[in-house]
Coordinates of C-alpha atoms in Angstrom, one line a residue:
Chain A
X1 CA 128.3 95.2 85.6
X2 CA 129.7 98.2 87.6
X3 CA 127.3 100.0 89.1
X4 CA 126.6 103.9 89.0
X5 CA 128.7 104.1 85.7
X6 CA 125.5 104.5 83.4
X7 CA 123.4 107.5 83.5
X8 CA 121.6 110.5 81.7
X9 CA 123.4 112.4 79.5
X10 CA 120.7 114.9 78.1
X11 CA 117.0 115.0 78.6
X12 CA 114.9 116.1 75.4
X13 CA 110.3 116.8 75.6
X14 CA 109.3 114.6 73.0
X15 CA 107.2 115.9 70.2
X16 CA 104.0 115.1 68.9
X17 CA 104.3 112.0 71.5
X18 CA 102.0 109.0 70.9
X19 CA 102.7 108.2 74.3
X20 CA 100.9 111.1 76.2
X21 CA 97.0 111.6 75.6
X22 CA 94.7 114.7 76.2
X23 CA 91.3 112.8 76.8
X24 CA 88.2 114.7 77.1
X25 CA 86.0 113.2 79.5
X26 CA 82.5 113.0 80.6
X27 CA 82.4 112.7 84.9
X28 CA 80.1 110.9 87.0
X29 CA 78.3 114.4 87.3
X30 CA 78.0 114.4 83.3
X31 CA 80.5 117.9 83.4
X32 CA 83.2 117.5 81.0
X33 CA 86.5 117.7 81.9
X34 CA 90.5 117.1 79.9
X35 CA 92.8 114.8 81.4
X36 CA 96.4 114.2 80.6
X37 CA 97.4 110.4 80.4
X38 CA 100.3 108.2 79.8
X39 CA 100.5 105.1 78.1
X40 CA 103.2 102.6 77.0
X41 CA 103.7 102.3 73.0
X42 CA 104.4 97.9 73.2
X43 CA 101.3 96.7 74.6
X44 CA 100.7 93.8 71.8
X45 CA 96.8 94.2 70.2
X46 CA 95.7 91.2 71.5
X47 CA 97.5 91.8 75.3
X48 CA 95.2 92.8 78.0
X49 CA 98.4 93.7 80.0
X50 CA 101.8 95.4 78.8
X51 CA 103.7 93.1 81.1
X52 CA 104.3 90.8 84.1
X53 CA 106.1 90.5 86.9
X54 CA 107.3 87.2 89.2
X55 CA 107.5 86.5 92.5
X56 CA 109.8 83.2 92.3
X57 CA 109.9 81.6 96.0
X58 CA 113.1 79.4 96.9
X59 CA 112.2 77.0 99.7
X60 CA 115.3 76.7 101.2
X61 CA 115.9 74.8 104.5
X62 CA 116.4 78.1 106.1
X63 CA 113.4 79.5 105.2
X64 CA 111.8 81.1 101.8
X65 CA 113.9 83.5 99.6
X66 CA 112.8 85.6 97.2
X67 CA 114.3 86.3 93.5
X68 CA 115.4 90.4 92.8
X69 CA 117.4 92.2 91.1
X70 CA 119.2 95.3 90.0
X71 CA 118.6 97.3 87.5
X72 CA 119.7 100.7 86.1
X73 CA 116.3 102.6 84.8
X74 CA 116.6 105.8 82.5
X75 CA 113.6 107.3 83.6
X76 CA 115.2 107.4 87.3
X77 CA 118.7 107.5 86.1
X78 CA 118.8 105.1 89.4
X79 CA 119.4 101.5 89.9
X80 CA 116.2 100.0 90.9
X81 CA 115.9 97.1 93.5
X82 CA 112.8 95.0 91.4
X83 CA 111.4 92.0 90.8
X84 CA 112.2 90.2 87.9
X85 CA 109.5 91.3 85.0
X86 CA 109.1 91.9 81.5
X87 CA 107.2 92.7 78.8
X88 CA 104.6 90.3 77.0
X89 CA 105.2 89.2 73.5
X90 CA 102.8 89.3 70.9
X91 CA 100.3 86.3 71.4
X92 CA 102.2 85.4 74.6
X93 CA 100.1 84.5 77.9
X94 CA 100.9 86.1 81.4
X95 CA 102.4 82.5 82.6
X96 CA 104.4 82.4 79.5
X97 CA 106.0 85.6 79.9
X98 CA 106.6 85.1 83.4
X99 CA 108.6 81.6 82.4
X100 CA 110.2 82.9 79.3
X101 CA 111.4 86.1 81.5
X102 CA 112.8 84.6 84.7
X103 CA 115.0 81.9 82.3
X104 CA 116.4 85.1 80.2
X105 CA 117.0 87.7 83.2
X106 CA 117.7 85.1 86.1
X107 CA 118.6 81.9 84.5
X108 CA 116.2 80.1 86.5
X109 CA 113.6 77.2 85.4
X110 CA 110.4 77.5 87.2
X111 CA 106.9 76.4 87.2
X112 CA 103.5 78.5 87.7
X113 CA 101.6 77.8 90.8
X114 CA 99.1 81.1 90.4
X115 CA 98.4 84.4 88.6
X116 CA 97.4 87.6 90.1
X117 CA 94.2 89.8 88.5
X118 CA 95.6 92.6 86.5
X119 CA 96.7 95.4 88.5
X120 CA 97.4 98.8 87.8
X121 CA 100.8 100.7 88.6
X122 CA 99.4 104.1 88.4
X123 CA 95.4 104.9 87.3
X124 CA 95.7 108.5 87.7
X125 CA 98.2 109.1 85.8
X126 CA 98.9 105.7 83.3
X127 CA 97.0 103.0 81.5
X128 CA 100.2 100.6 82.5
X129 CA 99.4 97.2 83.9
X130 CA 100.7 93.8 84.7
X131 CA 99.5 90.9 85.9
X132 CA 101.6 89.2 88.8
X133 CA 102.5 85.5 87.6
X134 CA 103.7 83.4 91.2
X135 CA 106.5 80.2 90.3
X136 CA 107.9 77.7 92.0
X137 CA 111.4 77.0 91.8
X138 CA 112.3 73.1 92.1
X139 CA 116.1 73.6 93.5
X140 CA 117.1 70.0 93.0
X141 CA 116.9 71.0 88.8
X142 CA 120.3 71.0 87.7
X143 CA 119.5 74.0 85.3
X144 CA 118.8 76.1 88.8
X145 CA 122.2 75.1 90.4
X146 CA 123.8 76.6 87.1
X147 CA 121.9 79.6 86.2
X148 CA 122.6 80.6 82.7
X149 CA 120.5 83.8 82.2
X150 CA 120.4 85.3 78.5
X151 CA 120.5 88.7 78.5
X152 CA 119.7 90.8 75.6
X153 CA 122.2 93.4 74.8
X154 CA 120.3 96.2 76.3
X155 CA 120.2 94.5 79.5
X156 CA 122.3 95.1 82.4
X157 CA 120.9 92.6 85.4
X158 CA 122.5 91.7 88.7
X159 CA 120.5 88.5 90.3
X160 CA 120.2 88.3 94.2
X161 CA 118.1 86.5 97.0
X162 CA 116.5 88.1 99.8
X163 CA 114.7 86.4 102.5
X164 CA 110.9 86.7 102.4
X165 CA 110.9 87.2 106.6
X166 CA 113.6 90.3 105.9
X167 CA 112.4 91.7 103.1
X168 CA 110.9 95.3 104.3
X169 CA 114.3 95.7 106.4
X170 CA 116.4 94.6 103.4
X171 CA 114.2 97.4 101.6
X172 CA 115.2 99.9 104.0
X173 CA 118.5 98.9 103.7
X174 CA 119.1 98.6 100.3
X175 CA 117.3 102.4 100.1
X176 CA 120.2 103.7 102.5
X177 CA 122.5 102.5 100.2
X178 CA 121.2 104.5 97.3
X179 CA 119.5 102.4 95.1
X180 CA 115.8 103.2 94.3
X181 CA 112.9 100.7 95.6
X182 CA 110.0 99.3 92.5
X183 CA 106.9 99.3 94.6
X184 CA 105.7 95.8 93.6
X185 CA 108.6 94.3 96.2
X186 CA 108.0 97.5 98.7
X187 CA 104.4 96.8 98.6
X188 CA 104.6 92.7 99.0
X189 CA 106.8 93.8 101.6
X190 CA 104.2 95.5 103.3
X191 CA 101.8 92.9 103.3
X192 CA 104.2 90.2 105.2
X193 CA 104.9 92.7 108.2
X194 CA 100.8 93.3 108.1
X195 CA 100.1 89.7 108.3
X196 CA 102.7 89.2 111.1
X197 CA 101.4 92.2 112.7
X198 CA 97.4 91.0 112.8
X199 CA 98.7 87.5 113.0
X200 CA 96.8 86.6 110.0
Chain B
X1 CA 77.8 108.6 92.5
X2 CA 76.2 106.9 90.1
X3 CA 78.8 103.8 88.6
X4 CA 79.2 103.2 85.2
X5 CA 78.2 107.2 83.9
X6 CA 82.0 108.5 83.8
X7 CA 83.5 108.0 80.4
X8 CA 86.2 109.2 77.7
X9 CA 84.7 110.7 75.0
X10 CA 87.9 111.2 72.9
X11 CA 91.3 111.0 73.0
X12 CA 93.9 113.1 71.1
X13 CA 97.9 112.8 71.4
X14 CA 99.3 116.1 73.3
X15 CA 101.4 117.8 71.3
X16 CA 104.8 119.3 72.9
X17 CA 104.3 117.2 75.9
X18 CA 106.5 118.3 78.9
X19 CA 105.5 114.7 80.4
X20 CA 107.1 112.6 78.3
X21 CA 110.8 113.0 77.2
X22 CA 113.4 111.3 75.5
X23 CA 116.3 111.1 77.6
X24 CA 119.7 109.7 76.2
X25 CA 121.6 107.6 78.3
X26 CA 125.0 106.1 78.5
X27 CA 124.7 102.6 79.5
X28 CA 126.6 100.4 81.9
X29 CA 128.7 99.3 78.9
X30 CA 129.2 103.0 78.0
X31 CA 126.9 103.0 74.8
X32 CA 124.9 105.4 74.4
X33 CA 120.7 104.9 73.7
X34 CA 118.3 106.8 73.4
X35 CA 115.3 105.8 76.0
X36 CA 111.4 107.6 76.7
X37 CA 110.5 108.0 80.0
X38 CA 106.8 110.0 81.4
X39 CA 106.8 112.0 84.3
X40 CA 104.2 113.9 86.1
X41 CA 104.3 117.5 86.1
X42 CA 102.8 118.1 89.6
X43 CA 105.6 117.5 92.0
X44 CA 106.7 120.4 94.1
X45 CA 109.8 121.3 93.4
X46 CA 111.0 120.9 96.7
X47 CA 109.6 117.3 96.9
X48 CA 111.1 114.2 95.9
X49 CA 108.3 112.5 95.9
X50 CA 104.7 112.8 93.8
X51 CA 102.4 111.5 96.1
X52 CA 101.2 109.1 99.0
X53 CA 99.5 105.9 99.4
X54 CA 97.7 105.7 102.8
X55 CA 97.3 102.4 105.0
X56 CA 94.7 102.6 107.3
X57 CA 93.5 99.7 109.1
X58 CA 90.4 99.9 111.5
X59 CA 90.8 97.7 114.9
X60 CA 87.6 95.6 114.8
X61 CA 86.7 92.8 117.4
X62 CA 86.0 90.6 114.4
X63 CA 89.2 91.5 113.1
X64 CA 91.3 94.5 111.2
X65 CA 89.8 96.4 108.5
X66 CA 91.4 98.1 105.2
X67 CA 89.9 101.4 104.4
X68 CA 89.1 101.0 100.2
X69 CA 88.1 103.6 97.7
X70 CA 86.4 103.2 93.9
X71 CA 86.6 106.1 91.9
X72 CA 86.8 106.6 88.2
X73 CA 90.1 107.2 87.1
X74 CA 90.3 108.6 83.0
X75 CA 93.4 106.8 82.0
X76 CA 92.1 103.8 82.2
X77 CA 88.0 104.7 81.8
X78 CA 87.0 102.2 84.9
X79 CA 86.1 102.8 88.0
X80 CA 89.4 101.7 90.0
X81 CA 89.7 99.8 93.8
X82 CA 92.5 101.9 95.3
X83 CA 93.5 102.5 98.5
X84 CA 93.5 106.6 100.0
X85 CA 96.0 108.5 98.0
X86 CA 96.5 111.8 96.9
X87 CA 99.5 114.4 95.6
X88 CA 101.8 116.2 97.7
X89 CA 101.2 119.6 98.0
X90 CA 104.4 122.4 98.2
X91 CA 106.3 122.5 101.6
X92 CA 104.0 119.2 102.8
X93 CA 105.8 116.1 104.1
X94 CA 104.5 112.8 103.4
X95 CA 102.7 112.2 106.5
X96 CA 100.6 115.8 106.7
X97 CA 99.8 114.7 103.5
X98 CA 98.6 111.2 104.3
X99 CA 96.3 112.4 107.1
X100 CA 95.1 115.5 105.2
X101 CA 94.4 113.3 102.1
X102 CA 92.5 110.6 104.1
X103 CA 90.5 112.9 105.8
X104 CA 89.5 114.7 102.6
X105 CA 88.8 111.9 101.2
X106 CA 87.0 109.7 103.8
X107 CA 86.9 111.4 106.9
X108 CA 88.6 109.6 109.0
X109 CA 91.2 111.3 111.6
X110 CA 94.3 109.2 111.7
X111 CA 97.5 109.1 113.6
X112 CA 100.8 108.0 111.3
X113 CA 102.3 104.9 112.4
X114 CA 105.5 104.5 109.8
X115 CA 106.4 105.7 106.8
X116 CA 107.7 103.3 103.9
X117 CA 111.2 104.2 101.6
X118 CA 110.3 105.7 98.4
X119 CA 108.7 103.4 95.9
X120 CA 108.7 103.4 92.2
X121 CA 105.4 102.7 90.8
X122 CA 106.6 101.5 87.2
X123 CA 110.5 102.5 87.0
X124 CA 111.2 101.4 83.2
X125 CA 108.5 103.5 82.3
X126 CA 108.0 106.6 84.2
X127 CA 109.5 108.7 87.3
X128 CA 106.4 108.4 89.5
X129 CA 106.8 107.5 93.0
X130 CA 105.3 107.5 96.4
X131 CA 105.6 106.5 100.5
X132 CA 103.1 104.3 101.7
X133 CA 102.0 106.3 105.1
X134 CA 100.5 103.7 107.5
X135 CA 98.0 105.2 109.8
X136 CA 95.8 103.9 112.7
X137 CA 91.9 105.1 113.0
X138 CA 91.0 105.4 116.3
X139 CA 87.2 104.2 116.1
X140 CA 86.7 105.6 119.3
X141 CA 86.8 109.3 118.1
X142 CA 83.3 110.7 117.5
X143 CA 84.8 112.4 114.5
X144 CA 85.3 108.5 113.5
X145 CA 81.7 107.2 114.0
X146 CA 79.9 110.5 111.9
X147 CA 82.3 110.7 108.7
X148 CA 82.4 113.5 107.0
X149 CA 84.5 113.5 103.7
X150 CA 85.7 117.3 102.0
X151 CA 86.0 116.0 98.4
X152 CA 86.7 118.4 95.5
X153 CA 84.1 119.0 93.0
X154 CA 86.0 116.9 90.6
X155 CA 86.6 114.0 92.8
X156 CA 84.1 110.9 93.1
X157 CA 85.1 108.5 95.9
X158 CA 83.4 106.3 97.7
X159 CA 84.9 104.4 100.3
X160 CA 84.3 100.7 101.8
X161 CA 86.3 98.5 103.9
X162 CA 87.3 94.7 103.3
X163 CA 88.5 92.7 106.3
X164 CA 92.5 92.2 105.8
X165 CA 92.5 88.8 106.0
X166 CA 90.6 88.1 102.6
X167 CA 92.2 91.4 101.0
X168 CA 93.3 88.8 97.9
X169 CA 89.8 87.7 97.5
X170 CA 88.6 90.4 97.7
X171 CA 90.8 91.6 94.8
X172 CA 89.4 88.7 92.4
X173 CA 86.0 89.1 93.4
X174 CA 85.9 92.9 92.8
X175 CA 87.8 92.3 89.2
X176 CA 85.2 90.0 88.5
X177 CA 82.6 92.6 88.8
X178 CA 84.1 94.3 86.3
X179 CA 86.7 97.0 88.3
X180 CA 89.7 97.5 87.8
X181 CA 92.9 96.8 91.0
X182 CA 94.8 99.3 91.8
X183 CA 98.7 97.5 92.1
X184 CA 99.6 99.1 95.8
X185 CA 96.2 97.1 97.1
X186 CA 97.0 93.8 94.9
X187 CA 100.2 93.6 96.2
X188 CA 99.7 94.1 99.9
X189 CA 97.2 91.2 99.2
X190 CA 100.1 89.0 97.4
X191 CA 102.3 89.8 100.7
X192 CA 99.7 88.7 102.8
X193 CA 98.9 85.4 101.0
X194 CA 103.3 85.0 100.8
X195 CA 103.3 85.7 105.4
X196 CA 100.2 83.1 105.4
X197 CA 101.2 80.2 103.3
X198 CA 105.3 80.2 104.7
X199 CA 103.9 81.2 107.7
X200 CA 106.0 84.1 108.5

């Protein structure tokens, strides 16, 4: 993949979007009020949650390291640092997704160990939501010395490890260089340096 | 506030949207797709970011404190747990709008401490993106013991505090209930559980 080749080419408003709502709403005062909100056309009817995303852990002698990737996004015509994610398929659980997801876009094999309480990525503005599915990845596997990720067509994904201790400086860093930061990785970032800073 | 009272009534599709567009993009392989991507159509235009997500922790002797809020967000029709946040206003930088915000919204008078790189909240989706300000609250302020929030008439906060150190609990426990997590707290949480259990 060479990076910075693909961008935007023309931006068009969509019409009569199924994506964007006006909802009248009743407040906690009982005054009525409109409010303009986004939501994701893919959620499966049965899916409490339009995707997931995985924080995969390798316990390396040196010390944890954690799975990301790079990603070009339309929307931010960028290439964002993320964790690996996707969307769930119909009738698929969070934990499948999450298994399913890493194999495709990283290659890796890995088992669940917990999954978060769906979380919300922006409630002012969007209904979109994820649950965060945690995995263990057994190195000695000889599917995870050989990664093999299947990529869709669509799907441009470069694979790389940071080290969980390093990861809001490698955040910083990685901004300086240009690319753009998801805020699942900046935010898990933040919580490491709080728990070092409290000693928790 | 009175829980529970807030509600849609209806919901209609916006027609003409300016917040949701279909943008056509030439791919890393050079083909060209077509791709929809929401934005919100608050930012300044001399911003590059939407808004700001506020970390305030209070220095207790039992231990540090994270300042919470619930408030009934439309897009998702539940009252959400969210941390302080709010919108950049024209010719604001993220700080003044981190220690405006969380005094509007809970009263506290803070001092900014750091300010994160730009994060993404859901980059395959939508442009929205904020910086995490963190803040300290000097409990010794009088201004501190006697809060005094300035909301808006259309905003319904109310604000609590959960000891940092059982933040992830917390999350479950509050789901249970029946709210719905904000991501930005969630994953904080997860970062907090990662530094604890690899002992960073």
């Amino acid at each position: 993949m060479s990076d910075g080749e693909a961008k935007v080419i023309s931006t068009e408003p969509l019409l009569e979007s199924e994506a964007v709502w006006t909802k009248l709403v009743k407040d906690p005062k009982g005054v009525k009020r409109t409010w303009e909100s986004a939501e994701r056309r893919t959620r499966p009817k049965d899916s409490e949650i339009d995707g997931v995303g995985i924080v995969a852990i390798l316990e390396k002698e040196t010390g944890p390291e954690i799975v990301l990737q790079k990603q070009y996004r339309p929307p931010l015509d960028k290439i964002v640092i993320e964790l690996p994610a996707g969307l769930v398929d119909e009738g698929e659980t969070a934990e499948q997704a999450a298994v399913r997801e890493l194999k495709e876009e990283t290659g890796y094999v890995a088992e669940v160990l917990e999954t978060s309480p769906i979380m919300f990525n922006d409630p002012g503005f969007c209904n979109t939501n994820l649950r965060m599915v945690h995995v263990s990845v057994d190195m000695g596997l000889p599917e995870n010395q050989d990664l093999k990720p299947e990529l869709e067509e669509n799907e441009f994904i470069e694979v790389f490890l940071v080290r969980l201790d390093s990861l809001w400086e490698e955040c910083k860093k990685l901004e300086a260089e240009g690319y753009a930061i998801d805020a699942r990785i900046a935010n898990l970032a933040e919580g490491i340096e709080l728990a070092k800073k409290f000693k928790l």
